[in-house]
Short mmCIF file of C-alpha atoms and ligand atoms in Angstrom, two decimals:
data_model
loop_
_atom_site.label_atom_id
_atom_site.label_comp_id
_atom_site.label_asym_id
_atom_site.label_seq_id
_atom_site.Cartn_x
_atom_site.Cartn_y
_atom_site.Cartn_z
CA MET Z 1 0.00 0.00 0.00
CA SER Z 2 1.34 3.39 -0.82
CA TYR Z 3 0.67 6.44 1.28
CA LYS Z 4 1.92 9.99 1.37
CA LEU Z 5 4.43 11.04 4.00
CA PHE Z 6 3.79 14.25 5.92
CA ILE Z 7 6.29 13.21 8.58
CA PRO Z 8 9.34 15.49 8.72
CA GLY Z 9 11.57 13.04 6.97
CA PRO Z 10 11.83 11.03 4.97
CA ILE Z 11 9.26 13.02 3.03
CA ASP Z 12 7.18 12.37 -0.05
CA VAL Z 13 9.20 11.79 -3.26
CA SER Z 14 7.73 12.78 -6.64
CA GLU Z 15 7.18 10.36 -9.53
CA LYS Z 16 9.61 12.42 -11.61
CA THR Z 17 12.35 11.99 -9.00
CA LEU Z 18 11.66 8.26 -8.68
CA ARG Z 19 11.84 7.86 -12.45
CA ALA Z 20 15.16 9.75 -12.58
CA MET Z 21 16.63 7.09 -10.28
CA THR Z 22 15.85 4.24 -12.62
CA GLN Z 23 18.55 5.19 -15.16
CA ALA Z 24 21.25 2.54 -15.49
CA PRO Z 25 24.34 3.13 -13.32
CA ILE Z 26 27.51 4.38 -14.98
CA GLY Z 27 31.15 3.85 -14.02
CA HIS Z 28 32.06 6.33 -11.31
CA ARG Z 29 35.47 6.93 -12.91
CA SER Z 30 34.01 7.44 -16.39
CA PRO Z 31 33.66 10.72 -18.30
CA ASP Z 32 29.88 10.25 -18.08
CA PHE Z 33 30.08 10.37 -14.31
CA VAL Z 34 32.32 13.42 -14.38
CA ALA Z 35 29.73 15.13 -16.58
CA LEU Z 36 26.94 14.17 -14.17
CA TYR Z 37 28.92 15.32 -11.11
CA GLU Z 38 29.92 18.58 -12.70
CA SER Z 39 26.38 19.24 -13.94
CA VAL Z 40 25.03 19.52 -10.39
CA GLN Z 41 27.76 21.83 -9.07
CA PRO Z 42 26.55 25.24 -10.31
CA ASP Z 43 23.00 24.80 -8.98
CA LEU Z 44 24.27 23.40 -5.69
CA GLN Z 45 26.66 26.31 -5.26
CA ALA Z 46 23.77 28.68 -5.97
CA LEU Z 47 21.62 26.98 -3.32
CA PHE Z 48 24.49 26.99 -0.80
CA TYR Z 49 25.28 30.62 -1.73
CA THR Z 50 28.93 29.62 -1.93
CA LYS Z 51 31.99 29.66 -4.13
CA ASP Z 52 33.33 26.61 -2.29
CA PRO Z 53 32.95 23.14 -3.74
CA VAL Z 54 29.91 21.09 -2.80
CA TYR Z 55 30.66 17.45 -2.00
CA LEU Z 56 28.35 14.43 -2.30
CA SER Z 57 28.65 11.86 0.46
CA THR Z 58 27.09 8.42 0.21
CA SER Z 59 25.82 8.36 3.76
CA SER Z 60 22.97 9.85 5.66
CA ALA Z 61 23.59 13.23 7.28
CA TRP Z 62 25.03 11.65 10.40
CA GLY Z 63 28.02 10.46 8.43
CA VAL Z 64 29.04 14.02 7.63
CA MET Z 65 28.01 15.25 11.10
CA GLU Z 66 30.41 12.76 12.67
CA GLY Z 67 33.02 13.17 9.94
CA SER Z 68 33.09 16.94 10.41
CA ILE Z 69 33.93 16.50 14.08
CA ARG Z 70 36.82 14.23 13.14
CA ASN Z 71 38.06 16.64 10.47
CA VAL Z 72 38.15 19.89 12.42
CA VAL Z 73 37.99 19.46 16.21
CA HIS Z 74 41.49 19.67 17.61
CA LYS Z 75 41.09 21.44 20.98
CA LYS Z 76 37.42 21.29 21.94
CA VAL Z 77 34.04 21.57 20.27
CA LEU Z 78 31.06 23.50 21.59
CA ASN Z 79 27.89 21.51 20.87
CA CYS Z 80 24.74 23.66 21.01
CA MET Z 81 21.89 21.41 22.14
CA ASN Z 82 18.17 22.13 21.88
CA GLY Z 83 16.51 18.94 20.65
CA ALA Z 84 17.05 15.27 19.82
CA PHE Z 85 19.47 15.68 16.90
CA SER Z 86 21.64 18.39 18.46
CA ASP Z 87 21.69 16.53 21.81
CA LYS Z 88 22.89 13.44 19.96
CA TRP Z 89 25.63 15.44 18.21
CA HIS Z 90 27.23 16.08 21.60
CA ASP Z 91 27.19 12.37 22.31
CA VAL Z 92 28.77 11.74 18.90
CA SER Z 93 31.57 14.25 19.65
CA LEU Z 94 32.35 12.38 22.85
CA ARG Z 95 32.22 9.02 21.07
CA CYS Z 96 34.83 10.38 18.64
CA GLY Z 97 37.04 10.93 21.66
CA LYS Z 98 36.88 14.73 21.45
CA ALA Z 99 36.77 17.24 24.26
CA ALA Z 100 33.27 18.69 23.96
CA GLY Z 101 31.25 21.34 25.79
CA ALA Z 102 27.48 21.00 26.10
CA LEU Z 103 25.56 24.25 25.67
CA GLN Z 104 22.07 23.13 26.59
CA PHE Z 105 18.73 24.79 26.02
CA ASP Z 106 15.28 23.41 26.77
CA TRP Z 107 13.66 21.57 23.87
CA GLY Z 108 11.66 24.11 21.88
CA GLN Z 109 14.05 26.95 22.73
CA PRO Z 110 16.30 28.30 19.96
CA VAL Z 111 20.09 28.53 20.34
CA ASP Z 112 20.82 31.79 22.17
CA PRO Z 113 23.64 33.77 20.48
CA GLU Z 114 24.58 35.48 23.77
CA ALA Z 115 25.08 32.14 25.47
CA VAL Z 116 27.26 31.09 22.53
CA ARG Z 117 29.36 34.24 22.97
CA ARG Z 118 29.84 33.60 26.68
CA GLU Z 119 31.06 30.07 26.02
CA LEU Z 120 33.33 30.86 23.07
CA ALA Z 121 34.84 33.77 25.04
CA THR Z 122 36.44 31.22 27.38
CA GLY Z 123 38.91 30.57 24.56
CA GLU Z 124 38.62 26.82 25.08
CA TYR Z 125 37.04 26.06 21.73
CA ASP Z 126 38.22 25.68 18.16
CA ALA Z 127 34.92 24.41 16.71
CA ILE Z 128 31.16 24.76 17.19
CA THR Z 129 28.18 22.71 16.04
CA PHE Z 130 24.57 23.80 15.89
CA ILE Z 131 21.42 22.77 14.08
CA HIS Z 132 19.62 25.52 12.22
CA ASN Z 133 16.26 23.77 12.27
CA GLU Z 134 15.75 21.25 15.10
CA THR Z 135 13.41 18.86 13.34
CA SER Z 136 12.53 17.02 16.56
CA THR Z 137 10.84 20.09 18.05
CA GLY Z 138 10.07 22.22 14.98
CA THR Z 139 12.31 25.01 16.24
CA MET Z 140 14.36 27.31 14.00
CA SER Z 141 17.29 29.23 15.44
CA ASP Z 142 18.50 32.62 14.20
CA ILE Z 143 21.41 31.44 12.08
CA ALA Z 144 22.54 34.97 11.13
CA ALA Z 145 22.70 36.10 14.76
CA ILE Z 146 24.58 32.97 15.84
CA MET Z 147 27.07 33.26 12.98
CA ALA Z 148 27.64 36.97 13.76
CA VAL Z 149 28.85 35.82 17.19
CA VAL Z 150 30.90 32.90 15.85
CA ARG Z 151 32.73 35.23 13.41
CA GLU Z 152 34.07 37.15 16.42
CA PHE Z 153 36.20 34.07 17.17
CA PRO Z 154 38.45 33.41 14.17
CA GLU Z 155 39.88 30.21 15.61
CA VAL Z 156 36.43 28.59 15.77
CA ILE Z 157 35.39 26.45 12.79
CA SER Z 158 31.59 26.35 12.41
CA ILE Z 159 29.70 23.19 11.48
CA VAL Z 160 26.06 23.87 10.71
CA ASP Z 161 23.35 21.27 10.11
CA THR Z 162 20.64 22.45 7.74
CA VAL Z 163 19.19 19.00 7.08
CA SER Z 164 15.58 20.18 7.36
CA SER Z 165 15.94 23.83 6.35
CA PHE Z 166 18.14 23.72 3.26
CA SER Z 167 16.24 25.20 0.29
CA VAL Z 168 13.32 26.07 2.58
CA VAL Z 169 14.82 29.42 3.55
CA PRO Z 170 17.95 31.08 2.12
CA ILE Z 171 21.12 30.07 4.01
CA LYS Z 172 23.97 32.18 2.71
CA LYS Z 173 27.04 30.15 3.51
CA ASP Z 174 29.79 32.50 2.38
CA GLU Z 175 28.11 35.68 3.58
CA LEU Z 176 27.50 34.18 7.04
CA GLY Z 177 30.99 32.67 7.19
CA ILE Z 178 29.80 29.10 7.71
CA ASP Z 179 32.74 26.69 7.37
CA VAL Z 180 30.92 23.39 7.01
CA LEU Z 181 27.31 23.50 5.83
CA LEU Z 182 25.60 20.15 5.49
CA THR Z 183 22.25 18.77 4.49
CA GLY Z 184 20.66 15.40 3.77
CA SER Z 185 18.72 14.05 0.83
CA GLN Z 186 15.49 12.87 2.45
CA LYS Z 187 14.27 16.00 4.20
CA ALA Z 188 13.86 19.41 2.59
CA LEU Z 189 15.19 18.24 -0.78
CA ALA Z 190 12.49 15.55 -1.14
CA LEU Z 191 14.88 12.87 -2.37
CA PRO Z 192 15.03 9.33 -1.04
CA PRO Z 193 17.43 8.77 1.89
CA GLY Z 194 21.09 7.85 1.38
CA MET Z 195 23.05 10.95 0.50
CA SER Z 196 24.46 13.90 2.39
CA ILE Z 197 25.45 17.08 0.57
CA PHE Z 198 27.97 19.46 2.13
CA SER Z 199 30.23 22.38 1.41
CA VAL Z 200 33.52 23.08 3.18
CA SER Z 201 35.50 26.34 3.43
CA ASP Z 202 39.24 26.60 2.71
CA ARG Z 203 39.76 27.35 6.41
CA ALA Z 204 38.06 24.11 7.43
CA ARG Z 205 40.06 22.12 4.88
CA GLU Z 206 43.29 23.69 6.16
CA ARG Z 207 42.36 22.58 9.66
CA ALA Z 208 41.51 19.10 8.37
CA ALA Z 209 44.93 18.79 6.74
CA THR Z 210 46.50 19.06 10.22
CA MET Z 211 44.28 16.38 11.78
CA ARG Z 212 46.01 13.03 11.96
CA ASP Z 213 43.03 10.90 12.95
CA ARG Z 214 40.39 12.21 10.56
CA GLY Z 215 39.87 8.80 8.99
CA TYR Z 216 39.23 8.04 5.33
CA TYR Z 217 35.54 7.81 4.40
CA PHE Z 218 34.67 11.38 5.42
CA ASP Z 219 38.12 12.92 4.94
CA PHE Z 220 37.63 16.47 3.61
CA ILE Z 221 41.01 16.28 1.83
CA GLU Z 222 39.96 13.12 -0.05
CA PHE Z 223 36.69 14.79 -1.02
CA GLN Z 224 38.57 17.82 -2.36
CA LYS Z 225 41.14 15.77 -4.28
CA ASN Z 226 38.39 13.82 -6.01
CA HIS Z 227 36.18 16.85 -6.48
CA GLU Z 228 38.93 18.43 -8.56
CA LYS Z 229 38.54 15.48 -10.97
CA GLY Z 230 34.73 15.62 -10.91
CA MET Z 231 34.49 12.54 -8.71
CA THR Z 232 33.84 11.26 -5.21
CA PRO Z 233 36.36 9.34 -3.04
CA SER Z 234 34.44 6.04 -3.14
CA THR Z 235 31.66 4.61 -5.31
CA PRO Z 236 28.76 7.02 -4.82
CA ILE Z 237 25.03 6.35 -4.75
CA ILE Z 238 24.64 7.13 -8.46
CA PRO Z 239 20.80 6.77 -8.62
CA LEU Z 240 20.50 9.50 -5.98
CA ILE Z 241 22.78 11.79 -7.97
CA TYR Z 242 20.43 11.35 -10.94
CA ALA Z 243 17.58 12.16 -8.58
CA LEU Z 244 19.44 15.21 -7.31
CA ARG Z 245 19.99 16.50 -10.82
CA SER Z 246 16.29 16.08 -11.56
CA LYS Z 247 15.37 17.88 -8.32
CA LEU Z 248 17.74 20.77 -9.04
CA GLU Z 249 15.99 21.20 -12.41
CA ASP Z 250 12.66 21.38 -10.56
CA ILE Z 251 13.97 23.94 -8.07
CA MET Z 252 15.46 26.16 -10.77
CA ALA Z 253 12.31 25.87 -12.91
CA GLU Z 254 10.15 27.01 -10.00
CA GLY Z 255 12.63 29.72 -8.99
CA ILE Z 256 14.46 29.74 -5.64
CA GLU Z 257 12.60 32.77 -4.30
CA LYS Z 258 9.23 31.26 -5.24
CA ARG Z 259 10.23 28.06 -3.50
CA TYR Z 260 11.02 29.95 -0.28
CA ALA Z 261 7.71 31.83 -0.54
CA ARG Z 262 5.77 28.59 -1.11
CA HIS Z 263 7.28 26.97 1.98
CA ALA Z 264 6.51 30.01 4.14
CA ARG Z 265 2.91 30.14 2.89
CA LEU Z 266 2.17 26.43 3.33
CA ASN Z 267 3.77 26.41 6.78
CA GLN Z 268 1.47 29.24 7.83
CA THR Z 269 -1.57 27.53 6.29
CA VAL Z 270 -1.00 24.41 8.38
CA ARG Z 271 -0.13 26.36 11.50
CA SER Z 272 -3.21 28.62 11.42
CA TRP Z 273 -5.53 25.71 10.69
CA VAL Z 274 -4.28 23.52 13.54
CA LEU Z 275 -4.09 26.41 16.02
CA ALA Z 276 -7.71 27.25 15.15
CA LYS Z 277 -8.62 23.70 16.25
CA GLY Z 278 -7.34 24.57 19.72
CA PHE Z 279 -3.88 23.01 19.62
CA THR Z 280 -0.84 25.09 20.58
CA LEU Z 281 2.58 25.29 18.93
CA PHE Z 282 5.39 23.50 20.79
CA PRO Z 283 7.97 26.31 20.43
CA GLU Z 284 7.03 29.94 20.84
CA GLU Z 285 5.49 31.13 17.58
CA GLN Z 286 8.39 33.35 16.54
CA ASN Z 287 10.76 30.37 16.88
CA GLY Z 288 8.52 27.98 14.96
CA SER Z 289 10.11 26.20 12.01
CA ILE Z 290 9.16 27.08 8.45
CA SER Z 291 9.80 23.48 7.28
CA LEU Z 292 7.33 21.81 9.59
CA ASN Z 293 5.08 22.55 12.54
CA CYS Z 294 5.40 20.79 15.89
CA PHE Z 295 2.16 21.11 17.86
CA ASN Z 296 1.47 20.21 21.48
CA ASN Z 297 -1.10 17.47 21.84
CA ASN Z 298 -2.83 19.64 24.42
CA LEU Z 299 -6.25 18.30 23.40
CA GLU Z 300 -4.98 14.80 24.26
CA ILE Z 301 -5.90 13.14 21.00
CA ASP Z 302 -5.04 9.45 20.70
CA LEU Z 303 -2.26 10.04 18.16
CA PRO Z 304 -1.63 6.40 17.15
CA THR Z 305 -5.34 6.01 16.39
CA LEU Z 306 -5.43 9.32 14.54
CA ASN Z 307 -2.52 8.19 12.39
CA LYS Z 308 -4.15 4.82 11.76
CA VAL Z 309 -7.26 6.56 10.45
CA LEU Z 310 -5.18 8.94 8.37
CA LYS Z 311 -3.23 6.05 6.88
CA ASP Z 312 -6.07 3.58 6.30
CA LYS Z 313 -8.73 6.00 5.09
CA HIS Z 314 -6.76 8.90 3.67
CA HIS Z 315 -3.47 7.26 2.64
CA LEU Z 316 -1.21 9.68 4.41
CA VAL Z 317 0.71 9.84 7.68
CA ILE Z 318 1.83 12.59 10.04
CA ASP Z 319 4.29 12.21 12.92
CA GLY Z 320 3.21 11.35 16.45
CA GLY Z 321 6.07 13.04 18.33
CA TYR Z 322 9.83 12.42 18.37
CA GLY Z 323 11.76 10.86 21.25
CA LYS Z 324 10.57 12.13 24.59
CA LEU Z 325 7.73 14.04 22.86
CA LYS Z 326 6.11 10.83 21.55
CA GLY Z 327 2.36 11.06 22.15
CA LYS Z 328 2.77 14.56 23.60
CA ALA Z 329 3.30 16.39 20.33
CA PHE Z 330 2.71 15.86 16.64
CA ARG Z 331 4.58 17.17 13.64
CA ILE Z 332 3.47 17.94 10.10
CA SER Z 333 6.00 18.59 7.36
CA ASN Z 334 5.49 21.12 4.58
CA MET Z 335 8.91 20.53 3.02
CA GLY Z 336 9.70 19.51 -0.53
CA ASP Z 337 7.09 19.49 -3.25
CA GLU Z 338 3.95 20.25 -1.24
CA THR Z 339 1.49 22.65 -2.85
CA ASP Z 340 -1.63 24.54 -1.81
CA GLU Z 341 -3.64 21.60 -3.20
CA THR Z 342 -1.75 18.83 -1.36
CA ILE Z 343 -1.87 20.79 1.90
CA ALA Z 344 -5.61 21.44 1.43
CA LYS Z 345 -6.11 17.68 0.98
CA LEU Z 346 -4.08 16.97 4.09
CA LEU Z 347 -6.14 19.40 6.16
CA SER Z 348 -9.42 17.99 4.94
CA ALA Z 349 -8.21 14.49 5.82
CA LEU Z 350 -7.15 15.77 9.23
CA GLU Z 351 -10.57 17.38 9.73
CA SER Z 352 -12.30 14.11 9.02
CA ALA Z 353 -9.89 12.00 11.09
CA LEU Z 354 -10.01 14.36 14.08
CA THR Z 355 -13.81 14.22 13.99
CA GLU Z 356 -13.67 10.45 14.00
CA VAL Z 357 -11.04 10.09 16.71
CA GLY Z 358 -11.34 13.17 18.85
CA ASN Z 359 -15.03 13.97 19.12
CA PHE Z 360 -14.52 17.20 17.27
CA ASN Z 361 -17.47 19.08 15.85
C1 LIG I 401 17.01 13.85 10.14
C2 LIG I 401 18.01 14.76 10.71
C3 LIG I 401 19.33 14.36 10.94
C4 LIG I 401 19.81 12.96 10.73
O1 LIG I 401 19.72 12.60 9.44
P1 LIG I 401 20.06 11.10 8.98
O2 LIG I 401 19.73 11.22 7.54
O3 LIG I 401 19.17 10.18 9.73
O4 LIG I 401 21.50 10.87 9.25
C5 LIG I 401 20.22 15.30 11.43
N1 LIG I 401 19.84 16.54 11.68
C6 LIG I 401 18.59 16.97 11.49
C7 LIG I 401 18.23 18.38 11.81
C8 LIG I 401 17.64 16.09 10.99
O5 LIG I 401 16.38 16.52 10.80
#
């Protein structure tokens, strides 16, 4: 049975994208591959707002999140934590054997730039990680304000996760001075899972070159050496690169600015509709994500039953809360290819399912 995903990742993948993946693989050291690899660079650089190369990693985002730690953290990394993914990143830093500071905020709170300044001012750190859009809580932090603080500390290499905000809002890598900007295939880009896309500054690569235990699979220097030949270090997930090329065509055909406007509009449509039903937003409204909405289950709906009705009768699913928010919150994605029509269908399905499950009028 097929059903449409409104969970915040993986998200719904279009027929066009799926078809693009069915092309026969090509040799990854062949001129055809070089042409494919090089064909995606200009559009990726435009979306990253960067002059730096954009690398394709055959891994989910966590591969590059862990790899970045191993490439640039020499002294100590400051991990900003405000949800499930950013909390985990601190754990990953420690598992890599790094000295790591935990800058913790309550779930649903954004990363506070002043707190970042206080920590970095200790002089202990040479790297920082933060997540622009904490998917687990639907909270977006002020990336420009955080980066303004980070730029005050030239020794600090910044690693920024935009897995669920990339191409939803503009993230101007070079202008903001982001050293490592990474995203994943299965969230905002509406591709199947399996690839992480990232761009690395010269500064970060220079740091990497001095790191003796940075490993091989995620080695920034290996990525750069191969990039210069139009290739990846190891055999890449070629079907996903076809899918990426197809998706970049879609994005450019729509227009980047129109894409941003569409996401903002659909996010607001969902938010207003659900708030009008009497639910409340999990983060404060001004910190609410534009990629998805995370609502409190303050009306105590039976979320598993709601999702069963949505799936069986309406062929779609939403999310019933991540980690410690399971059952207490629900999340609805508006990333990727959603339109006014698909969101209208979702809301009418939700209306009907809530009536059935929640004694709504
Ligand atoms: C989903 C997600 C990740 C992890 O991605 P994987 O593809 O599972 O490795 C990391 N960060 C954020 C913000 C995410 O939403």
